[in-house]
Each structure stands twice: as C-alpha cells, then as structure tokens.
CSV table of C-alpha atoms in Angstrom, one decimal:
chain,number,residue,atom,x,y,z
A,1,UNK,CA,-1.3,2.3,-37.4
A,2,UNK,CA,-0.3,-0.2,-34.7
A,3,UNK,CA,-1.2,0.5,-31.1
A,4,UNK,CA,1.7,1.7,-28.9
A,5,UNK,CA,2.9,-0.6,-26.2
A,6,UNK,CA,1.9,0.5,-22.7
A,7,UNK,CA,4.7,1.7,-20.6
A,8,UNK,CA,3.3,1.1,-17.1
A,9,UNK,CA,4.7,3.3,-14.3
A,10,UNK,CA,1.7,3.0,-12.0
A,11,UNK,CA,2.6,-0.1,-10.0
A,12,UNK,CA,1.5,1.5,-6.7
A,13,UNK,CA,-2.1,1.5,-8.1
A,14,UNK,CA,-1.9,-2.1,-9.1
A,15,UNK,CA,0.6,-4.6,-10.6
A,16,UNK,CA,0.2,-7.1,-13.4
A,17,UNK,CA,-0.3,-10.7,-12.3
A,18,UNK,CA,2.9,-12.6,-12.6
A,19,UNK,CA,2.5,-15.5,-15.1
A,20,UNK,CA,3.8,-17.9,-12.4
A,21,UNK,CA,1.0,-16.7,-10.1
A,22,UNK,CA,-1.7,-17.0,-12.8
A,23,UNK,CA,-0.6,-20.6,-13.8
A,24,UNK,CA,-0.8,-21.6,-10.1
A,25,UNK,CA,-4.3,-20.2,-9.8
A,26,UNK,CA,-5.8,-21.7,-13.0
A,27,UNK,CA,-6.4,-25.3,-11.8
A,28,UNK,CA,-8.5,-23.9,-8.9
A,29,UNK,CA,-11.0,-22.5,-11.4
A,30,UNK,CA,-11.3,-25.8,-13.4
A,31,UNK,CA,-10.1,-28.9,-11.5
A,32,UNK,CA,-10.0,-28.1,-7.8
A,33,UNK,CA,-13.2,-26.1,-7.5
A,34,UNK,CA,-14.6,-27.7,-4.4
A,35,UNK,CA,-15.5,-25.6,-1.4
A,36,UNK,CA,-12.6,-25.6,1.1
A,37,UNK,CA,-15.0,-26.4,4.0
A,38,UNK,CA,-16.2,-29.6,2.3
A,39,UNK,CA,-15.5,-32.8,4.3
A,40,UNK,CA,-15.1,-35.0,1.2
A,41,UNK,CA,-11.8,-35.7,-0.5
A,42,UNK,CA,-12.2,-32.9,-3.0
A,43,UNK,CA,-12.9,-30.4,-0.3
A,44,UNK,CA,-10.1,-31.6,1.9
A,45,UNK,CA,-7.7,-31.3,-1.1
A,46,UNK,CA,-8.7,-27.6,-1.5
A,47,UNK,CA,-8.5,-27.0,2.2
A,48,UNK,CA,-4.9,-28.2,2.3
A,49,UNK,CA,-4.0,-25.8,-0.6
A,50,UNK,CA,-5.6,-22.9,1.3
A,51,UNK,CA,-3.7,-23.8,4.4
A,52,UNK,CA,-0.5,-23.9,2.4
A,53,UNK,CA,-1.3,-20.4,1.0
A,54,UNK,CA,-1.8,-19.2,4.6
A,55,UNK,CA,1.8,-20.4,5.4
A,56,UNK,CA,3.2,-18.8,2.3
A,57,UNK,CA,1.5,-15.5,3.2
A,58,UNK,CA,2.6,-15.7,6.8
A,59,UNK,CA,6.2,-16.6,5.9
A,60,UNK,CA,6.5,-13.3,3.9
A,61,UNK,CA,6.0,-11.3,7.1
A,62,UNK,CA,7.4,-13.8,9.6
A,63,UNK,CA,4.0,-14.6,11.1
A,64,UNK,CA,2.2,-17.9,11.9
A,65,UNK,CA,-0.4,-19.3,9.5
A,66,UNK,CA,-3.1,-19.1,12.2
A,67,UNK,CA,-2.5,-15.3,12.5
A,68,UNK,CA,-3.6,-14.8,8.9
A,69,UNK,CA,-7.2,-13.9,8.0
A,70,UNK,CA,-7.9,-13.8,4.2
A,71,UNK,CA,-9.9,-10.8,3.1
A,72,UNK,CA,-11.0,-9.1,-0.2
A,73,UNK,CA,-8.0,-6.8,0.1
A,74,UNK,CA,-6.3,-4.2,2.4
A,75,UNK,CA,-9.4,-2.0,2.6
A,76,UNK,CA,-11.4,-4.8,4.2
A,77,UNK,CA,-8.6,-5.7,6.4
A,78,UNK,CA,-8.3,-2.1,7.7
A,79,UNK,CA,-12.0,-2.0,8.3
A,80,UNK,CA,-11.9,-5.3,10.2
A,81,UNK,CA,-8.9,-4.2,12.4
A,82,UNK,CA,-10.3,-0.8,13.3
A,83,UNK,CA,-14.0,-1.3,13.5
A,84,UNK,CA,-13.4,-4.7,15.1
A,85,UNK,CA,-11.9,-2.8,18.1
A,86,UNK,CA,-15.2,-1.0,18.8
A,87,UNK,CA,-15.9,-3.2,21.8
A,88,UNK,CA,-12.8,-2.1,23.7
A,89,UNK,CA,-12.9,0.1,26.8
A,90,UNK,CA,-10.3,2.5,25.6
A,91,UNK,CA,-11.8,5.1,23.2
A,92,UNK,CA,-8.9,7.0,21.7
A,93,UNK,CA,-7.3,6.4,18.3
A,94,UNK,CA,-4.2,8.0,16.8
A,95,UNK,CA,-3.4,8.1,13.2
A,96,UNK,CA,-1.6,10.3,10.6
A,97,UNK,CA,-3.0,12.9,8.2
A,98,UNK,CA,-1.2,11.3,5.3
A,99,UNK,CA,-2.8,7.9,5.7
A,100,UNK,CA,-4.8,6.2,2.9
A,101,UNK,CA,-8.5,7.1,2.7
A,102,UNK,CA,-9.3,3.5,3.8
A,103,UNK,CA,-7.8,4.4,7.2
A,104,UNK,CA,-9.1,8.0,7.4
A,105,UNK,CA,-12.7,7.2,6.4
A,106,UNK,CA,-12.8,4.3,8.8
A,107,UNK,CA,-11.5,6.5,11.6
A,108,UNK,CA,-14.2,9.1,10.8
A,109,UNK,CA,-16.7,6.3,11.2
A,110,UNK,CA,-15.2,5.5,14.6
A,111,UNK,CA,-15.7,9.1,15.6
A,112,UNK,CA,-19.3,8.8,14.7
A,113,UNK,CA,-19.8,6.0,17.2
A,114,UNK,CA,-18.1,7.9,20.1
A,115,UNK,CA,-14.3,7.4,19.6
A,116,UNK,CA,-11.9,10.3,19.9
A,117,UNK,CA,-9.4,10.3,16.9
A,118,UNK,CA,-6.2,12.4,16.8
A,119,UNK,CA,-4.9,13.0,13.3
A,120,UNK,CA,-1.2,13.7,13.6
A,121,UNK,CA,0.6,16.1,11.1
A,122,UNK,CA,3.8,15.2,9.4
A,123,UNK,CA,6.9,17.3,8.6
A,124,UNK,CA,7.2,18.7,5.1
A,125,UNK,CA,9.1,15.6,4.1
A,126,UNK,CA,6.1,13.3,5.1
A,127,UNK,CA,7.8,11.9,8.2
A,128,UNK,CA,6.0,11.7,11.6
A,129,UNK,CA,7.5,13.5,14.5
A,130,UNK,CA,8.1,10.7,17.0
A,131,UNK,CA,8.2,13.1,19.9
A,132,UNK,CA,4.6,14.2,19.0
A,133,UNK,CA,3.5,10.6,19.1
A,134,UNK,CA,5.0,10.2,22.6
A,135,UNK,CA,3.1,13.3,23.8
A,136,UNK,CA,-0.3,12.4,22.3
A,137,UNK,CA,-0.6,8.7,23.4
A,138,UNK,CA,-1.9,8.1,26.9
A,139,UNK,CA,-3.3,5.3,29.0
A,140,UNK,CA,-6.7,5.9,27.2
A,141,UNK,CA,-5.2,5.4,23.7
A,142,UNK,CA,-6.4,2.1,22.2
A,143,UNK,CA,-4.6,1.9,18.9
A,144,UNK,CA,-2.2,3.8,16.6
A,145,UNK,CA,-2.7,3.4,12.9
A,146,UNK,CA,0.3,4.1,10.7
A,147,UNK,CA,1.3,3.3,7.1
A,148,UNK,CA,4.5,1.5,6.4
A,149,UNK,CA,5.2,3.2,3.1
A,150,UNK,CA,3.0,6.0,1.7
A,151,UNK,CA,1.2,5.1,-1.5
A,152,UNK,CA,1.7,8.5,-3.0
A,153,UNK,CA,5.2,9.5,-2.0
A,154,UNK,CA,6.8,6.2,-0.9
A,155,UNK,CA,7.9,7.8,2.4
A,156,UNK,CA,8.5,5.1,5.0
A,157,UNK,CA,7.8,5.9,8.6
A,158,UNK,CA,10.2,4.7,11.4
A,159,UNK,CA,8.1,1.7,12.2
A,160,UNK,CA,10.5,0.3,14.8
A,161,UNK,CA,10.7,3.5,16.8
A,162,UNK,CA,7.0,4.0,16.6
A,163,UNK,CA,6.4,0.4,17.9
A,164,UNK,CA,8.8,1.0,20.9
A,165,UNK,CA,6.8,4.0,22.0
A,166,UNK,CA,3.5,2.2,21.7
A,167,UNK,CA,4.6,-0.8,23.7
A,168,UNK,CA,5.6,1.4,26.6
A,169,UNK,CA,2.0,2.7,26.8
A,170,UNK,CA,0.3,-0.7,26.0
A,171,UNK,CA,-1.1,0.8,22.8
A,172,UNK,CA,-1.9,-1.5,19.9
A,173,UNK,CA,-0.2,-1.0,16.5
A,174,UNK,CA,-2.2,-1.3,13.3
A,175,UNK,CA,0.0,-1.0,10.2
A,176,UNK,CA,-1.3,-0.5,6.7
A,177,UNK,CA,1.6,-2.2,4.8
A,178,UNK,CA,-0.2,-2.4,1.5
A,179,UNK,CA,2.7,-0.6,-0.4
A,180,UNK,CA,5.5,-2.4,1.5
A,181,UNK,CA,4.5,-6.1,1.6
A,182,UNK,CA,6.3,-8.0,-1.1
A,183,UNK,CA,8.7,-5.2,-1.8
A,184,UNK,CA,10.9,-5.2,1.3
A,185,UNK,CA,11.5,-7.6,4.1
A,186,UNK,CA,8.9,-7.2,6.9
A,187,UNK,CA,9.1,-9.0,10.3
A,188,UNK,CA,6.0,-8.4,12.3
A,189,UNK,CA,7.4,-10.1,15.3
A,190,UNK,CA,10.6,-8.0,15.5
A,191,UNK,CA,8.7,-4.8,14.7
A,192,UNK,CA,6.0,-5.4,17.3
A,193,UNK,CA,3.1,-5.0,14.9
A,194,UNK,CA,-0.3,-6.2,16.2
A,195,UNK,CA,-2.4,-5.8,13.0
A,196,UNK,CA,-1.1,-5.6,9.4
A,197,UNK,CA,-3.1,-5.3,6.2
A,198,UNK,CA,-2.0,-6.3,2.7
A,199,UNK,CA,-3.4,-6.7,-0.9
A,200,UNK,CA,-2.2,-9.3,-3.3
A,201,UNK,CA,-2.5,-7.1,-6.4
A,202,UNK,CA,0.2,-4.7,-5.1
A,203,UNK,CA,2.8,-7.4,-5.5
A,204,UNK,CA,1.9,-9.3,-8.7
A,205,UNK,CA,-1.0,-11.3,-7.3
A,206,UNK,CA,-4.7,-11.1,-8.3
A,207,UNK,CA,-7.2,-8.3,-7.4
A,208,UNK,CA,-9.9,-8.9,-4.9
A,209,UNK,CA,-7.9,-10.8,-2.3
A,210,UNK,CA,-5.7,-9.8,0.6
A,211,UNK,CA,-4.9,-10.7,4.2
A,212,UNK,CA,-5.0,-9.3,7.7
A,213,UNK,CA,-2.3,-10.3,10.1
A,214,UNK,CA,-3.7,-10.4,13.7
A,215,UNK,CA,-1.0,-11.0,16.3
A,216,UNK,CA,-1.8,-13.9,18.7
A,217,UNK,CA,0.1,-11.9,21.4
A,218,UNK,CA,-2.3,-9.0,21.1
A,219,UNK,CA,-4.9,-11.1,22.9
A,220,UNK,CA,-7.6,-8.8,21.5
A,221,UNK,CA,-10.9,-10.3,20.3
A,222,UNK,CA,-12.0,-8.4,17.3
A,223,UNK,CA,-15.7,-8.0,16.5
A,224,UNK,CA,-16.3,-9.6,13.0
A,225,UNK,CA,-17.6,-7.2,10.4
A,226,UNK,CA,-19.0,-9.9,8.1
A,227,UNK,CA,-21.3,-12.4,9.8
A,228,UNK,CA,-22.6,-15.7,8.4
A,229,UNK,CA,-21.2,-19.3,8.5
A,230,UNK,CA,-18.4,-18.6,10.9
A,231,UNK,CA,-15.5,-19.3,8.5
A,232,UNK,CA,-11.9,-18.2,9.5
A,233,UNK,CA,-12.4,-18.6,13.2
A,234,UNK,CA,-15.7,-16.6,13.0
A,235,UNK,CA,-13.7,-13.4,12.2
A,236,UNK,CA,-14.7,-13.3,8.5
A,237,UNK,CA,-17.6,-15.4,7.3
A,238,UNK,CA,-18.2,-16.3,3.7
A,239,UNK,CA,-17.0,-18.8,1.1
A,240,UNK,CA,-13.3,-18.4,0.6
A,241,UNK,CA,-12.0,-17.0,-2.7
A,242,UNK,CA,-9.9,-20.1,-3.3
A,243,UNK,CA,-8.2,-19.1,-6.6
A,244,UNK,CA,-7.4,-15.7,-5.2
A,245,UNK,CA,-6.0,-17.1,-2.0
A,246,UNK,CA,-3.8,-19.5,-4.0
A,247,UNK,CA,-2.6,-16.6,-6.1
A,248,UNK,CA,-1.8,-14.5,-3.0
A,249,UNK,CA,0.2,-17.4,-1.5
A,250,UNK,CA,2.2,-17.9,-4.7
A,251,UNK,CA,2.8,-14.1,-5.0
A,252,UNK,CA,4.1,-14.1,-1.4
A,253,UNK,CA,6.3,-17.1,-2.1
A,254,UNK,CA,7.9,-15.4,-5.1
A,255,UNK,CA,8.3,-12.1,-3.3
A,256,UNK,CA,10.1,-13.8,-0.4
A,257,UNK,CA,12.6,-15.2,-2.8
A,258,UNK,CA,13.0,-12.3,-5.2
A,259,UNK,CA,12.2,-9.0,-3.4
A,260,UNK,CA,15.9,-8.2,-2.7
A,261,UNK,CA,16.8,-8.9,-6.4
A,262,UNK,CA,13.8,-6.8,-7.5
A,263,UNK,CA,14.9,-3.9,-5.2
A,264,UNK,CA,18.5,-3.7,-6.6
A,265,UNK,CA,17.2,-3.5,-10.2
A,266,UNK,CA,14.2,-1.3,-9.7
A,267,UNK,CA,16.0,1.2,-7.4
A,268,UNK,CA,18.6,1.8,-10.2
A,269,UNK,CA,15.8,2.4,-12.7
A,270,UNK,CA,13.9,4.7,-10.3
A,271,UNK,CA,17.0,6.8,-9.7
A,272,UNK,CA,17.7,7.0,-13.4
A,273,UNK,CA,14.1,8.2,-14.0
A,274,UNK,CA,14.3,10.7,-11.2
A,275,UNK,CA,17.7,12.1,-12.4
A,276,UNK,CA,16.3,12.6,-15.9
A,277,UNK,CA,13.0,14.2,-14.8
A,278,UNK,CA,14.7,16.6,-12.4
A,279,UNK,CA,16.3,18.3,-15.4
A,280,UNK,CA,13.0,20.2,-15.7
A,281,UNK,CA,13.6,23.7,-14.3
A,282,UNK,CA,12.2,24.1,-10.8
A,283,UNK,CA,11.1,20.5,-10.4
A,284,UNK,CA,11.5,18.7,-7.1
A,285,UNK,CA,10.8,15.4,-5.3
A,286,UNK,CA,7.9,15.4,-2.8
A,287,UNK,CA,8.8,13.6,0.4
A,288,UNK,CA,11.9,12.4,2.2
A,289,UNK,CA,14.3,10.9,-0.4
A,290,UNK,CA,16.3,8.8,2.2
A,291,UNK,CA,13.4,7.1,3.9
A,292,UNK,CA,11.2,5.9,1.1
A,293,UNK,CA,10.3,2.7,-0.8
A,294,UNK,CA,12.7,2.1,-3.7
A,295,UNK,CA,10.1,2.0,-6.6
A,296,UNK,CA,8.4,5.3,-6.0
A,297,UNK,CA,9.1,8.9,-7.1
A,298,UNK,CA,6.6,11.7,-6.7
A,299,UNK,CA,7.8,14.8,-8.6
A,300,UNK,CA,6.3,18.3,-8.8
A,301,UNK,CA,6.6,20.1,-12.2
A,302,UNK,CA,5.7,23.7,-11.4
A,303,UNK,CA,3.3,25.3,-13.8
A,304,UNK,CA,2.4,21.9,-15.4
A,305,UNK,CA,-1.1,20.6,-14.8
A,306,UNK,CA,-0.7,16.9,-13.9
A,307,UNK,CA,-4.0,15.8,-15.2
A,308,UNK,CA,-3.3,17.3,-18.6
A,309,UNK,CA,0.1,15.7,-18.6
A,310,UNK,CA,-1.3,12.2,-17.7
A,311,UNK,CA,-3.8,12.5,-20.6
A,312,UNK,CA,-1.1,13.7,-23.0
A,313,UNK,CA,1.2,10.9,-22.1
A,314,UNK,CA,-1.2,8.4,-23.6
A,315,UNK,CA,0.5,5.0,-23.5
A,316,UNK,CA,2.7,6.0,-20.5
A,317,UNK,CA,0.7,5.2,-17.4
A,318,UNK,CA,1.4,7.4,-14.3
A,319,UNK,CA,-0.7,8.9,-11.6
A,320,UNK,CA,-1.3,12.2,-9.9
A,321,UNK,CA,-2.7,10.7,-6.7
A,322,UNK,CA,-5.6,13.2,-6.7
A,323,UNK,CA,-9.3,12.5,-6.3
A,324,UNK,CA,-10.7,13.4,-9.7
A,325,UNK,CA,-14.2,13.7,-11.2
A,326,UNK,CA,-15.4,14.7,-14.6
A,327,UNK,CA,-16.0,18.3,-13.3
A,328,UNK,CA,-13.2,19.1,-10.9
A,329,UNK,CA,-9.8,17.9,-9.6
A,330,UNK,CA,-8.8,18.1,-6.0
A,331,UNK,CA,-5.2,18.3,-4.8
A,332,UNK,CA,-3.9,15.2,-3.0
A,333,UNK,CA,-4.7,15.2,0.7
A,334,UNK,CA,-1.2,13.7,1.3
A,335,UNK,CA,0.7,16.5,-0.5
A,336,UNK,CA,-1.5,19.1,1.2
A,337,UNK,CA,-0.8,17.6,4.6
A,338,UNK,CA,2.9,17.9,3.8
A,339,UNK,CA,2.4,21.6,3.2
A,340,UNK,CA,2.3,21.9,-0.6
A,341,UNK,CA,0.2,24.6,-2.2
A,342,UNK,CA,-2.8,23.6,-4.2
A,343,UNK,CA,-1.0,24.6,-7.3
A,344,UNK,CA,2.1,22.5,-6.6
A,345,UNK,CA,0.0,19.5,-5.5
A,346,UNK,CA,-1.9,19.7,-8.8
A,347,UNK,CA,1.4,19.8,-10.6
A,348,UNK,CA,2.8,16.6,-9.0
A,349,UNK,CA,3.0,13.2,-10.6
A,350,UNK,CA,3.7,9.8,-9.1
A,351,UNK,CA,5.9,7.4,-10.9
A,352,UNK,CA,5.9,3.9,-9.5
A,353,UNK,CA,8.1,1.2,-11.1
A,354,UNK,CA,7.7,-2.6,-10.9
A,355,UNK,CA,9.2,-6.0,-11.6
A,356,UNK,CA,8.6,-5.7,-15.3
A,357,UNK,CA,9.8,-2.1,-15.9
A,358,UNK,CA,12.8,-1.9,-18.3
A,359,UNK,CA,15.6,0.6,-18.8
A,360,UNK,CA,14.4,1.4,-22.3
A,361,UNK,CA,11.0,2.3,-21.0
A,362,UNK,CA,12.5,4.7,-18.5
A,363,UNK,CA,14.5,6.4,-21.4
A,364,UNK,CA,11.3,6.8,-23.4
A,365,UNK,CA,9.3,8.1,-20.4
A,366,UNK,CA,11.9,10.7,-19.4
A,367,UNK,CA,12.1,12.0,-23.0
A,368,UNK,CA,8.3,12.2,-23.3
A,369,UNK,CA,7.6,13.8,-19.9
A,370,UNK,CA,10.3,16.4,-20.3
A,371,UNK,CA,9.1,17.3,-23.7
A,372,UNK,CA,5.5,17.7,-22.6
A,373,UNK,CA,6.4,19.5,-19.4
A,374,UNK,CA,8.3,22.1,-21.3
A,375,UNK,CA,5.5,22.5,-23.7
A,376,UNK,CA,2.8,22.9,-21.0
A,377,UNK,CA,5.0,25.3,-19.0
A,378,UNK,CA,5.6,27.5,-22.1
A,379,UNK,CA,1.8,27.7,-22.7
A,380,UNK,CA,1.2,28.6,-19.1
A,381,UNK,CA,3.8,31.4,-19.2
A,382,UNK,CA,2.2,32.8,-22.4
A,383,UNK,CA,-1.2,33.1,-20.6
C-alpha cells in the first residue's frame, strides 16, 4: 500500500525550504566553504556574499544592513535583546501573557537577577488593552516586549499604537516578529521598533539561522551573550553559519517580491478551510478574526480531544499548540490567558497554511477533520 502524501497545515511550526533557497545555499557547502573572516580571496568572496545576505534581510523589514545581527534563530535573538539589556539603569520590563515561551522564560530569568516584570493580560480575543499599557509604563520601564503575530492564534497586536505610547515614555520596543516576517510587509523605521527577532525557517528558509534587528537609533549597547572571537561587532561571537545566512537572505529576497501574492492566495484558502470546519456544531475560532495573520486559524471543537484528533489525522499535519509529554497534556498558555477553559483549550487545533498549500488539500482536510470530529464527539457523548 503506497504511503499517503503529507498534507502539511503546520506552517507556523516550520515551513519547507523553498527550492530556490536550497539551490542558492548548496554552493556554500561545496565550492565557497571558506570562513567569512578570512583575508584571502576565498574568504573575501564569502564575506561579500554574507554582506549581501545582510542587505537582503534588512530590505525585508526596511532596515540597514549594519543593523542586522545573524543568530541561530528567533529564540537566540530574543535572549540577546532581553538579557543584553541587563546593564541598563531602568529595571522594569513589560510583556504580554500570550507571548511565546522564548520571551516568557527569558523574562523570568530577568526577574531572577533583580528586574521587575509585568505580564499584561489580553482581552478574550487576544488583543492587548492599549490603555492598560499606558497605565503600566513609567519612567522606570526599560523595555516592552510584544509579539507582532501570535504563533498559536495569528492575532496581530496594534504595533503602531503600541510604539507611539512607548516613545512618549522613552521605553524601548522589542518585537518578536517570528510569525510575521516574510508574510506581511514590515517597516521597522515607520513602526518605531528598536529590536526585532526572526527565524528563516518560518518563511521557507533553513532551520538554525535567524536575525536580530537592532536599531541604530536606540543607542543602546547590548551586552553580548556569546563571547569569543568578537564577530558581528562583538555582539555575537562564533564562526558564521554561512550556508544558513545565504539561505536566510534568499528567503528574504523571495518574500519581499512574493509576500503580497502569497497573502491573496493563502487567505482565500484559509477562509475556505475555516468556513468548512465551522460546520461542526458548537465550533468557534479562537482569537480576533479581524486582526490576525492571513494563514492561521485556531479552532475549538468542543468535546473533541485535540491530541487524539492530531494522531487520527495521520498524514494531515496540524498542531494543538499545547505542551505535551508522554504522560500528560497541558492546555495552551495562550488560550488559557485568553480565558478558555482547560477543556476548550485541549479541544483546540491550529491550522497554519503556507506557500505550497493547495485547494485540493483544503478539501481533503475539511472532510477528514469534520468526519473525525463528529466521531470523537459521539463517543464522548456516549460516555
């Protein structure tokens, strides 16, 4: 019996590497393998390619190349931006309860070294109360950390309004844009963002590489978290992952050209998927449906265990956004912060579409999910 083709609807977890990205990377494993810090011709050739990738990455968010630090991904960038501020006089950090664990755990570390951290709640639709941000930030607040688009629900915060408030109080703005970069136009200058983290593998680049944008205007000297040879202006030592950086640059170049075209097509498919799945009695979308990224739909199927559903779907890849182990499942901290009960949180599934999703795949997914949801719900009612 032939193996069924994977229908991949988990693009917020990671995306496949675009063939154009892979083909651009390959020579840097075989032909152009010199260290980018080498002063010989081979090294200078690679250095030039890395500098070009920095420009490609910067162009995607309207930054300058010298404002880009290459990292192993968004998690490292987040750690560098937050921990790197430990030497500042202000000791108050503000963030949101629905942030990614990379932010929340790093903030907890900052608390352990003497910082005060305020974790702001959201409304039931996942949006931050802007008035609350106004009230909580003071002249002792160092930085606000806010996600551009939530990884589980796709909800997009009002970045522009948040930035205006922060600037009136001289508070730095660190934005985790992992789920937004490469999908929608981002202008860090216009938005007044001081630090922005991204990962290549979220927009069809390779895993293990990302970037941190550090605004030259912020005039803040971050403390490096990785010490050594002093690469990247002494902010992030270590031999550069050249093939990965080349891949990030190419992925950024493609995204800049194609993200609007991708949005039009993917949004239609997402809406088609959502309309079909909401036929299940009692189902509902988690999060604000107006202010969200176009590829994401997080749907609760009451009385249906999401973990069982994911296993039963087999070749259809989706996510429940929960922290799971072999013994127990915990409800998503994001959905809990939005006010969902444990039962509803554990009955919620995230569908995240991508560049290579097809209409036929959506048809198959809707049919399979609805069939299984009805089956599981019937079994639950019997018990």
